[in-house]
XYZ file of C-alpha atoms in Angstrom:
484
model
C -20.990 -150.278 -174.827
C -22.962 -147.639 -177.064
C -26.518 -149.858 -175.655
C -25.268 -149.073 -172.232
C -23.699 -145.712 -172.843
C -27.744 -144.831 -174.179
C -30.050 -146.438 -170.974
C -27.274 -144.184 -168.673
C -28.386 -141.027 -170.250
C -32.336 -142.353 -170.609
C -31.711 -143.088 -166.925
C -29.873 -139.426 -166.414
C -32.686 -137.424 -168.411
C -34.988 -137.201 -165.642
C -32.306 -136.040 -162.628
C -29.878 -132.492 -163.802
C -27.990 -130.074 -161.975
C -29.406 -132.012 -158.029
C -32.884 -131.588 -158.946
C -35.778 -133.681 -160.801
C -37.205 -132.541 -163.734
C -41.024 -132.692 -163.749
C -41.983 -132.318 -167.358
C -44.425 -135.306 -166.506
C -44.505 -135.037 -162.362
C -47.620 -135.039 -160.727
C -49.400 -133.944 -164.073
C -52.928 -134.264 -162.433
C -51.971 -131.379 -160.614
C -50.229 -129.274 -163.124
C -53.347 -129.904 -165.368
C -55.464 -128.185 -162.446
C -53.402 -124.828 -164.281
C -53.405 -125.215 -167.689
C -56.236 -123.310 -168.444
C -55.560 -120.422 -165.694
C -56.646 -117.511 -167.206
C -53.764 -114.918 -167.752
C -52.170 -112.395 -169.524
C -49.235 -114.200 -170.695
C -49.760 -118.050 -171.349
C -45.798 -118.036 -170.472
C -47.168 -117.470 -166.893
C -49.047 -120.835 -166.967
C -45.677 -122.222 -167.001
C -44.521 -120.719 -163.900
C -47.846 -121.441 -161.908
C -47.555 -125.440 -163.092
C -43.815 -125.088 -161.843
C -44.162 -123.800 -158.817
C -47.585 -125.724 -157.960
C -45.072 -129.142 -158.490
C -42.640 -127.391 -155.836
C -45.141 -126.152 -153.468
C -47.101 -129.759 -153.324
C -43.565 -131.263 -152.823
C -42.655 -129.108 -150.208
C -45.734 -129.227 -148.057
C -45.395 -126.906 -144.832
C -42.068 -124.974 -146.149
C -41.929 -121.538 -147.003
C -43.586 -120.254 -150.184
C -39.332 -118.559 -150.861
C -37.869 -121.461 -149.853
C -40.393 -124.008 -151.562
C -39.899 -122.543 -154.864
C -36.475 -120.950 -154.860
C -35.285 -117.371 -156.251
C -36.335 -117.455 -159.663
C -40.027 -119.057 -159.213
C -40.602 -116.903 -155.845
C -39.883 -114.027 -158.346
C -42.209 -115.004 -161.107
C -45.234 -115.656 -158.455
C -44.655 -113.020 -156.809
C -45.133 -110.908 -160.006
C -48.252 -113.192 -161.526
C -49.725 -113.025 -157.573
C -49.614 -109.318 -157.120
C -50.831 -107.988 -160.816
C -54.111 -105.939 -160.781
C -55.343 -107.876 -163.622
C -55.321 -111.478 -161.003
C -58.510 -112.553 -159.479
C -59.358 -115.565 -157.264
C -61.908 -116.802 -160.385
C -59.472 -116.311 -163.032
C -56.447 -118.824 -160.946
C -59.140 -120.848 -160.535
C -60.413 -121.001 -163.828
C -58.504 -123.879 -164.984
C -59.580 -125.988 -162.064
C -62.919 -125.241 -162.414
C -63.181 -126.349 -165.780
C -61.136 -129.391 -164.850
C -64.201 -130.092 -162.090
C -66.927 -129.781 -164.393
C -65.550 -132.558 -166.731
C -65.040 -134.804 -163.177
C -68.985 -134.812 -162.557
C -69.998 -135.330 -165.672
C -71.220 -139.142 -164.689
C -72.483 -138.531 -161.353
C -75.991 -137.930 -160.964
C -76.033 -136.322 -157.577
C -73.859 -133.604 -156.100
C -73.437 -132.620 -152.996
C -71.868 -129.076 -153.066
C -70.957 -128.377 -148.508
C -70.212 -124.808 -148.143
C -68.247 -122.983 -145.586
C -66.669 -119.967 -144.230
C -63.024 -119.578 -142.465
C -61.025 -116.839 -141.012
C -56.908 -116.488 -142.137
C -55.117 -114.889 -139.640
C -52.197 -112.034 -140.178
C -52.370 -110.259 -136.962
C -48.870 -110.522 -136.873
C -48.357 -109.537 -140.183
C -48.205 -105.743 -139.044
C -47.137 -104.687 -142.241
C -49.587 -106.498 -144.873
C -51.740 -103.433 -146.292
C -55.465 -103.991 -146.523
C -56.085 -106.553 -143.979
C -59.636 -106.678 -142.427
C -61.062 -107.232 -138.631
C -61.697 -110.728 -137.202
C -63.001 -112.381 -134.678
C -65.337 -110.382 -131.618
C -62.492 -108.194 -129.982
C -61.180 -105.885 -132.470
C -58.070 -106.815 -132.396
C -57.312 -109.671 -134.677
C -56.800 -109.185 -139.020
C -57.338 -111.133 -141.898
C -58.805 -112.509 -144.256
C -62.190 -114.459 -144.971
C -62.431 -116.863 -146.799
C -65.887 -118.760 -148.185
C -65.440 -122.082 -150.214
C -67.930 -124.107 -151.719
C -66.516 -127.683 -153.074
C -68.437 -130.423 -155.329
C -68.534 -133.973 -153.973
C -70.225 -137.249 -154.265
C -72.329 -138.483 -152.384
C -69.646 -141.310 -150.828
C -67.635 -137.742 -150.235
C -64.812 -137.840 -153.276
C -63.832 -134.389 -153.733
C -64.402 -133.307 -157.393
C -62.869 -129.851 -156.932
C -63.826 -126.137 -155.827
C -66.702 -124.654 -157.313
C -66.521 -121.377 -155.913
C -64.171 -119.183 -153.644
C -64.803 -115.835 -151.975
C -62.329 -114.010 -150.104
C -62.428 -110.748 -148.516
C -61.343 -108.304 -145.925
C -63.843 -106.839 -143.527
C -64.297 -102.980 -143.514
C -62.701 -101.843 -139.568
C -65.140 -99.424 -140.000
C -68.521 -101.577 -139.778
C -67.211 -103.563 -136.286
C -69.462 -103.001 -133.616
C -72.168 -102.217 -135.787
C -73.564 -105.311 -136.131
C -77.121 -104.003 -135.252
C -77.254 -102.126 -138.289
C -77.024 -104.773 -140.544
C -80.688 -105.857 -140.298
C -81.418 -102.733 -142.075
C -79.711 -104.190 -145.123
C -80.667 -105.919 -148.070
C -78.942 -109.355 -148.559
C -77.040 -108.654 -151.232
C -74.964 -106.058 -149.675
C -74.545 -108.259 -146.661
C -71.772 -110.948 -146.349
C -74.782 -113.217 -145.469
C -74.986 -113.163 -149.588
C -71.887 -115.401 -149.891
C -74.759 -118.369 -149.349
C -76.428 -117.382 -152.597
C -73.933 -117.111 -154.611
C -73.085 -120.148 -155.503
C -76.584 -121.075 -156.599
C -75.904 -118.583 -159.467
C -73.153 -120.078 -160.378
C -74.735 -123.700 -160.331
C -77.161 -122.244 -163.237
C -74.454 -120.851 -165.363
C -71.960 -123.646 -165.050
C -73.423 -126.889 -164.426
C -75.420 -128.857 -166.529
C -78.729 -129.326 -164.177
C -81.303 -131.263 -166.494
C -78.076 -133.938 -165.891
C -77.217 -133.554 -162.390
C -79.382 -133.105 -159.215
C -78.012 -130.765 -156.889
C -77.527 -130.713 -153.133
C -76.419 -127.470 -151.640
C -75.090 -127.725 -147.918
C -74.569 -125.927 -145.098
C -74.388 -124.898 -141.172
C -76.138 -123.262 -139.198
C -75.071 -119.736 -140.593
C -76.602 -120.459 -143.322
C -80.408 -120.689 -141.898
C -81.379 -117.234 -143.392
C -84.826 -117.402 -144.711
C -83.774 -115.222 -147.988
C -81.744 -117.813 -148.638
C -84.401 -120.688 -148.377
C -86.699 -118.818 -150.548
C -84.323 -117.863 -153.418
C -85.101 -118.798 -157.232
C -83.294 -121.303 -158.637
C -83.873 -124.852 -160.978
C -86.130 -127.559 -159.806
C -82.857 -130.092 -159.572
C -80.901 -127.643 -156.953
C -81.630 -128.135 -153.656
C -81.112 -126.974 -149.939
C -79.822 -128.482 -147.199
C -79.520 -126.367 -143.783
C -79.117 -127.048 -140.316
C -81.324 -125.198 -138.321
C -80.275 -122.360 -136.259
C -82.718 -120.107 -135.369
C -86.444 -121.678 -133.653
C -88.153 -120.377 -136.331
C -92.454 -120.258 -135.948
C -93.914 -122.897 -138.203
C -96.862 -125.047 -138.757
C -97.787 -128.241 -140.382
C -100.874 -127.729 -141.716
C -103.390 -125.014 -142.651
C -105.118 -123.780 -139.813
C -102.618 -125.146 -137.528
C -101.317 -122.966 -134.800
C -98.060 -121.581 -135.027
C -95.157 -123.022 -133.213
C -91.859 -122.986 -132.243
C -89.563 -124.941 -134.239
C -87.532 -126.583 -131.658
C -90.495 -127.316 -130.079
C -92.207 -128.748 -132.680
C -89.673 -131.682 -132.972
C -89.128 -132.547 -129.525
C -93.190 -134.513 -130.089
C -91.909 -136.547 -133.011
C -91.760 -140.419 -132.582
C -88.610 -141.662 -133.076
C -89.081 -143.591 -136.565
C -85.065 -145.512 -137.182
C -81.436 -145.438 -135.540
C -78.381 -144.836 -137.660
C -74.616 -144.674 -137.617
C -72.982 -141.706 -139.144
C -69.216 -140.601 -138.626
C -68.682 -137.409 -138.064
C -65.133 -135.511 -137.183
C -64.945 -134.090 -133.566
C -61.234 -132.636 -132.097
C -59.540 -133.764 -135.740
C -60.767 -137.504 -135.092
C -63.093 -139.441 -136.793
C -65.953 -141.339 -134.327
C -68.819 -143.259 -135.782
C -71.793 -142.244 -133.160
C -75.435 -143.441 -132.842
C -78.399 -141.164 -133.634
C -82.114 -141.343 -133.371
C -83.447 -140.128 -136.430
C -87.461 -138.218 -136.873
C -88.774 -136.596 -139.821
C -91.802 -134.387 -140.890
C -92.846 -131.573 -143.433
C -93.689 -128.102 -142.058
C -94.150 -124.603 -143.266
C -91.967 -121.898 -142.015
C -92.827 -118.637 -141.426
C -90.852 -115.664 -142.179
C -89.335 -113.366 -139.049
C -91.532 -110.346 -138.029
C -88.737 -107.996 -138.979
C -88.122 -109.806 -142.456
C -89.540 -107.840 -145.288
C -88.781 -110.897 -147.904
C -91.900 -112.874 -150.107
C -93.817 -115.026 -149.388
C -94.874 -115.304 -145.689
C -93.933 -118.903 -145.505
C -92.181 -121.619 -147.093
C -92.806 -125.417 -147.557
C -89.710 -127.803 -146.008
C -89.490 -130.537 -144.660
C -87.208 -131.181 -141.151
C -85.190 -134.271 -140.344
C -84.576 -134.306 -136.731
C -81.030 -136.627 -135.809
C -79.931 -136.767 -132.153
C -77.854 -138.927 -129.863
C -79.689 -140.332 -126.739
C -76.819 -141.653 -124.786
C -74.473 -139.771 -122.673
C -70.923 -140.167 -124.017
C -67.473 -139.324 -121.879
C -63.899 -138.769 -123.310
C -61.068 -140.177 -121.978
C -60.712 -138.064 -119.357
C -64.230 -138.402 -118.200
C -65.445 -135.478 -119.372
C -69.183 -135.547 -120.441
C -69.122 -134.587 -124.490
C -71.938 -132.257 -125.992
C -74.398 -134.460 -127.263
C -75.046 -134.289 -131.029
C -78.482 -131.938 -131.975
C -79.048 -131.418 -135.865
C -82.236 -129.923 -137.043
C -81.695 -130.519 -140.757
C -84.322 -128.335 -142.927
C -84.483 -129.770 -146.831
C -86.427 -128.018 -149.591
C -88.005 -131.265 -150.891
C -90.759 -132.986 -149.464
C -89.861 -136.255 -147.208
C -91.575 -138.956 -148.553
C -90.693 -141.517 -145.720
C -87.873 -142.349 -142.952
C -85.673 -143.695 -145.789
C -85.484 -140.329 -147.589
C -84.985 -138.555 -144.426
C -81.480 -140.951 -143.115
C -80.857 -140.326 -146.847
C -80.495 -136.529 -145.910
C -78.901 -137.319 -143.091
C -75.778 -139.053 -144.565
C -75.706 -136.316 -147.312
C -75.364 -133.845 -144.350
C -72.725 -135.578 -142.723
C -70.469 -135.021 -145.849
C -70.269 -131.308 -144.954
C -67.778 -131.982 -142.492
C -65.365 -132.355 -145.620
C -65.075 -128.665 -146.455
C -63.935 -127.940 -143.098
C -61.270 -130.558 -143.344
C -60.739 -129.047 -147.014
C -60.087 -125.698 -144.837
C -58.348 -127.270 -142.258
C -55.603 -128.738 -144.773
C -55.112 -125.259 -145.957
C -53.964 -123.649 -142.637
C -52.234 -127.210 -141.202
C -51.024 -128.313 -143.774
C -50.328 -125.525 -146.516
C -49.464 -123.504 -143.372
C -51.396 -120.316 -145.089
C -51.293 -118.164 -141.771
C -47.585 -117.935 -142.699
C -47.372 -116.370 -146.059
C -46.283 -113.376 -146.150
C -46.740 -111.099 -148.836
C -47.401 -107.083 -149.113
C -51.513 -106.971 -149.487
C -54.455 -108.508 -148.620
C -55.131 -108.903 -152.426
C -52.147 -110.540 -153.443
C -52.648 -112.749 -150.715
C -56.003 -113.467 -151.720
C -54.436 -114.394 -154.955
C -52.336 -116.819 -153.312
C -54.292 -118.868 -151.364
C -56.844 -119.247 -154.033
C -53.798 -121.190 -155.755
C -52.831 -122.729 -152.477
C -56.245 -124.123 -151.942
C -56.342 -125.593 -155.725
C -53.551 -127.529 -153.779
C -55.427 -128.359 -151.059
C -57.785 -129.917 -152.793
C -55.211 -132.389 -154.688
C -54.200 -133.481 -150.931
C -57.791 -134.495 -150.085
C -58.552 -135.727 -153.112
C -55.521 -138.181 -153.391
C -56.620 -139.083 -149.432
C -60.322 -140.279 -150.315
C -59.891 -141.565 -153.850
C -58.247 -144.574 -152.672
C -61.352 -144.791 -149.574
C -64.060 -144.479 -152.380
C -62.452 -145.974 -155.470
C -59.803 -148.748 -153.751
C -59.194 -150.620 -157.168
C -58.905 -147.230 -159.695
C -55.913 -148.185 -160.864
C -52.329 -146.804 -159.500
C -51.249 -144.905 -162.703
C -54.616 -142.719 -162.494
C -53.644 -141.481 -159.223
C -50.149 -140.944 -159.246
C -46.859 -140.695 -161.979
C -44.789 -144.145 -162.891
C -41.542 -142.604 -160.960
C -44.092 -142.805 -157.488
C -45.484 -145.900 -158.339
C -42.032 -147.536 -158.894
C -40.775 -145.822 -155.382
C -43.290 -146.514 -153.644
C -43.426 -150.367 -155.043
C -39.622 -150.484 -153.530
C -40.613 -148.749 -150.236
C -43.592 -151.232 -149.305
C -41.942 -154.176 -150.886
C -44.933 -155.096 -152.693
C -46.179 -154.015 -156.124
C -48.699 -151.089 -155.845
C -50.929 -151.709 -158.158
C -54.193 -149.900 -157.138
C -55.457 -146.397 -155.286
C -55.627 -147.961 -152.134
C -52.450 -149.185 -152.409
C -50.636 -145.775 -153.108
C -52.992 -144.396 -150.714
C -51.557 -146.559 -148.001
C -48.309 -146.298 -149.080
C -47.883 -143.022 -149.009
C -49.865 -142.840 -145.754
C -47.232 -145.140 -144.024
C -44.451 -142.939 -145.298
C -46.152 -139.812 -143.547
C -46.647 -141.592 -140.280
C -49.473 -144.131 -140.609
C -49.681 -147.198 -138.748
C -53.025 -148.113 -139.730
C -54.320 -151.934 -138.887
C -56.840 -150.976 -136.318
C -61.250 -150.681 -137.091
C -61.088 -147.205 -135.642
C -58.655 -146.046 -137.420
C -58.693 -148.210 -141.314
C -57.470 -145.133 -143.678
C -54.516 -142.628 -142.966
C -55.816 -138.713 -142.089
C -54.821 -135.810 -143.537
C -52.245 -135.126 -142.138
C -50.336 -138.441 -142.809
C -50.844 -137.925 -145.920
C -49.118 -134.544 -146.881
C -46.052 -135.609 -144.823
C -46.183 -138.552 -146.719
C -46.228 -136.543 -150.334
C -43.398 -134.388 -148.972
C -41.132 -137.691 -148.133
C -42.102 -139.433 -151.340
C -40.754 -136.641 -152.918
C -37.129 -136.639 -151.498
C -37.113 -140.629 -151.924
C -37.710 -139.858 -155.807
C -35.176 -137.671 -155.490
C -33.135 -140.496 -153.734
C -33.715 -142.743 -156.024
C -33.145 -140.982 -159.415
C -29.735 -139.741 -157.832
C -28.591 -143.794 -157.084
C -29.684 -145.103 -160.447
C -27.650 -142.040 -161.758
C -24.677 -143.183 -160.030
C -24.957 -146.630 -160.307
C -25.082 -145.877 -164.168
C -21.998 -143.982 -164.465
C -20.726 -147.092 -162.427
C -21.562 -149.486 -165.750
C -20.605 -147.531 -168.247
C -17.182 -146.570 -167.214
């Protein structure tokens, strides 16, 4: 009786007063907060408390997510003064650097996105977006490490900021200004951080990004032999090949290159992923510098990978879809056609910031929050998008590492629910991966369609977490059953 009496409260331990206890929940995440520098280390706490609640409650209400007492305590560590974005983040970001430390090549996509609280009517601070006038929010710049198979490592850097209702319309009068006190400067930035944080005689970096980011202060900005840039072309810039060449138009200039290899890339159109074919060309060019730019030197050396589909290609309504055009310029010369589909694969990883950004207003339903300023909410979704990132990382890790095992990914108390739920033992990533993906909605079985989305799978990390709930409450009761 007394052997019994002791496995009912071992069983009991982990389920008091109708809630779970996470002392050792989803500690990958909580760990993402341990080092979040703060005033009070009691506040770290409260953050790894309510970041359990928050990723268990996916798409609820930040107050009804986290209850009375938490809501309280966030809203208190959210809205101090002494809060940035970099010091929530802090924690995570050393938690990233000790993830790369055995890859050799990063790819590091950047981004921008707009929040918006137009609605919000009485949030304080909010900034213009958008071309009318009329909208508010919030920007919000992220740029994220990953490897080069496209596992998320974590944020590197985060900018948010509100846009001055003064400056709109005045977008003429920008030219006038130095970079730096542009928000064309976000680019740059996190090429400083790169040299103060990350190891580069170890690593070789790739920076990425759209075409917003084709400013030529950007291409020719200082920074270690091992970090590189990767842009897609914007603007038909006037180059040449050679010296003594005449000057050209870019776009021009690639339209004569001989189409050297074919290649299959997937790439995410209208929240679905298609694998399309390209025609791929390469060369290495000099571009000039704009007439009205004042920047050093007059040109730069970079090489071009040119990637285009040939074939028209209808949706299933018949409607002829935009046919894919990427000028890709690289900082590194292009040795041969290899190298250059090399580039192109590392360029079609970018798309995985703007899911990363995507996830954050679908699925941690940002655009909701409400809270009294544009700082605290800045704040907040720098901690919301540390959460983010656990959602995509848990969705890719078991696509790029299938047979990591189970326990590295998740806690025992998922692994044992989830084992009952598929009715198979779940031994590996893949497996919880799946399983948690079927729980959120995925049917899965077809070629097109082999891994769950997103969006599967933070419904699915909401319903594991009222099974676990569930289940702790039966074994519970069915121990008070034996031991009476």
């Amino acid at each position: 009786m007394r052997i019994l009496k002791k496995r009912a409260k071992e069983k009991n331990q982990n389920f008091v007063g109708g809630t779970m206890k996470t002392d050792k929940e989803l500690a990958k995440i909580r760990l993402e907060f341990k080092r979040c520098k703060i005033w009070d280390k009691r506040c770290i706490k409260s953050l790894m408390k309510i970041s359990i609640n928050l990723i268990n409650n996916l798409g609820q209400s930040f107050s009804s997510a986290c209850g009375k007492c938490l809501r309280q305590c966030g809203s208190r560590i959210f809205s101090d003064n002494r809060m940035t974005v970099e010091k929530i983040q802090a924690g995570h970001l050393e938690e990233t650097l000790k993830r790369i430390k055995k890859e050799k090549v990063l790819l590091i996509p950047q981004d921008t996105t707009f929040v918006d609280y137009t609605s919000h009517r009485s949030t304080e601070g909010l900034g213009h977006i958008g071309s009318t006038g009329k909208n508010y929010g919030l920007a919000v710049h992220t740029s994220m490490i990953i490897s080069e198979e496209g596992l998320s490592f974590g944020i590197l850097n985060q900018k948010i900021w509100t846009r001055d209702p003064a400056t709109f319309g005045k977008k003429h009068q920008r030219k006038d200004k130095p970079i730096e006190e542009k928000e064309s400067s976000k680019w740059l930035d996190p090429i400083d951080i790169i040299d103060k944080k990350i190891p580069l005689d170890k690593h070789e970096i790739w920076i990425i990004g759209d075409r917003e980011s084709d400013i030529y202060e950007y291409m020719i900005k200082p920074r270690h032999k091992n970090c590189h840039l990767l842009i897609r072309a914007c603007q038909s810039r006037n180059m040449y090949k050679s010296e003594g060449d005449t000057p050209t138009s870019l776009f021009s200039y690639i339209e004569t290159l001989a189409i050297q290899a074919n290649r299959q890339v997937e790439i995410s159109r209208e929240n679905r992923t298609e694998t399309i074919d390209l025609v791929v060309s390469y060369d290495n060019i000099n571009i000039l510098r704009s007439k009205s730019s004042k920047s050093k030197p007059e040109s730069v050396r970079m090489g071009v990978v040119y990637a285009r589909e040939l074939e028209e290609r209808k949706d299933t309504k018949g409607k002829v879809k935009d046919a894919i055009k990427w000028v890709l310029l690289v900082d590194k010369h292009i040795e041969d056609i290899q190298t250059a589909i090399k580039y192109l694969d590392y360029y079609t990883q970018r798309w995985k910031i703007e899911r990363f950004h995507y996830t954050l207003k679908q699925g941690m339903k940002i655009e909701k929050l409400q809270f009294d300023d544009a700082k605290t909410l800045s704040n907040v979704i720098a901690f919301y998008s540390v959460l983010a990132w656990f959602t995509q990382w848990i969705t890719y890790i078991g696509r790029v590492k299938p047979n990591m095992q189970a326990k590295e990914v998740t806690d025992e108390l998922s692994i044992e629910v989830l084992t009952a739920f598929m009715k198979k033992k779940i031994n590996s990533a893949y497996e919880v991966m799946i399983a948690i993906g079927v729980l959120g909605g995925f049917i899965g079985g077809s070629k097109r369609y082999p891994y769950p989305g997103l969006k599967s799978m933070w419904q699915g990390i909401t319903k594991l977490f009222f099974l676990k709930q569930g289940w702790l409450l039966a074994k519970s009761q069915l121990s008070d059953i034996y031991t009476t």
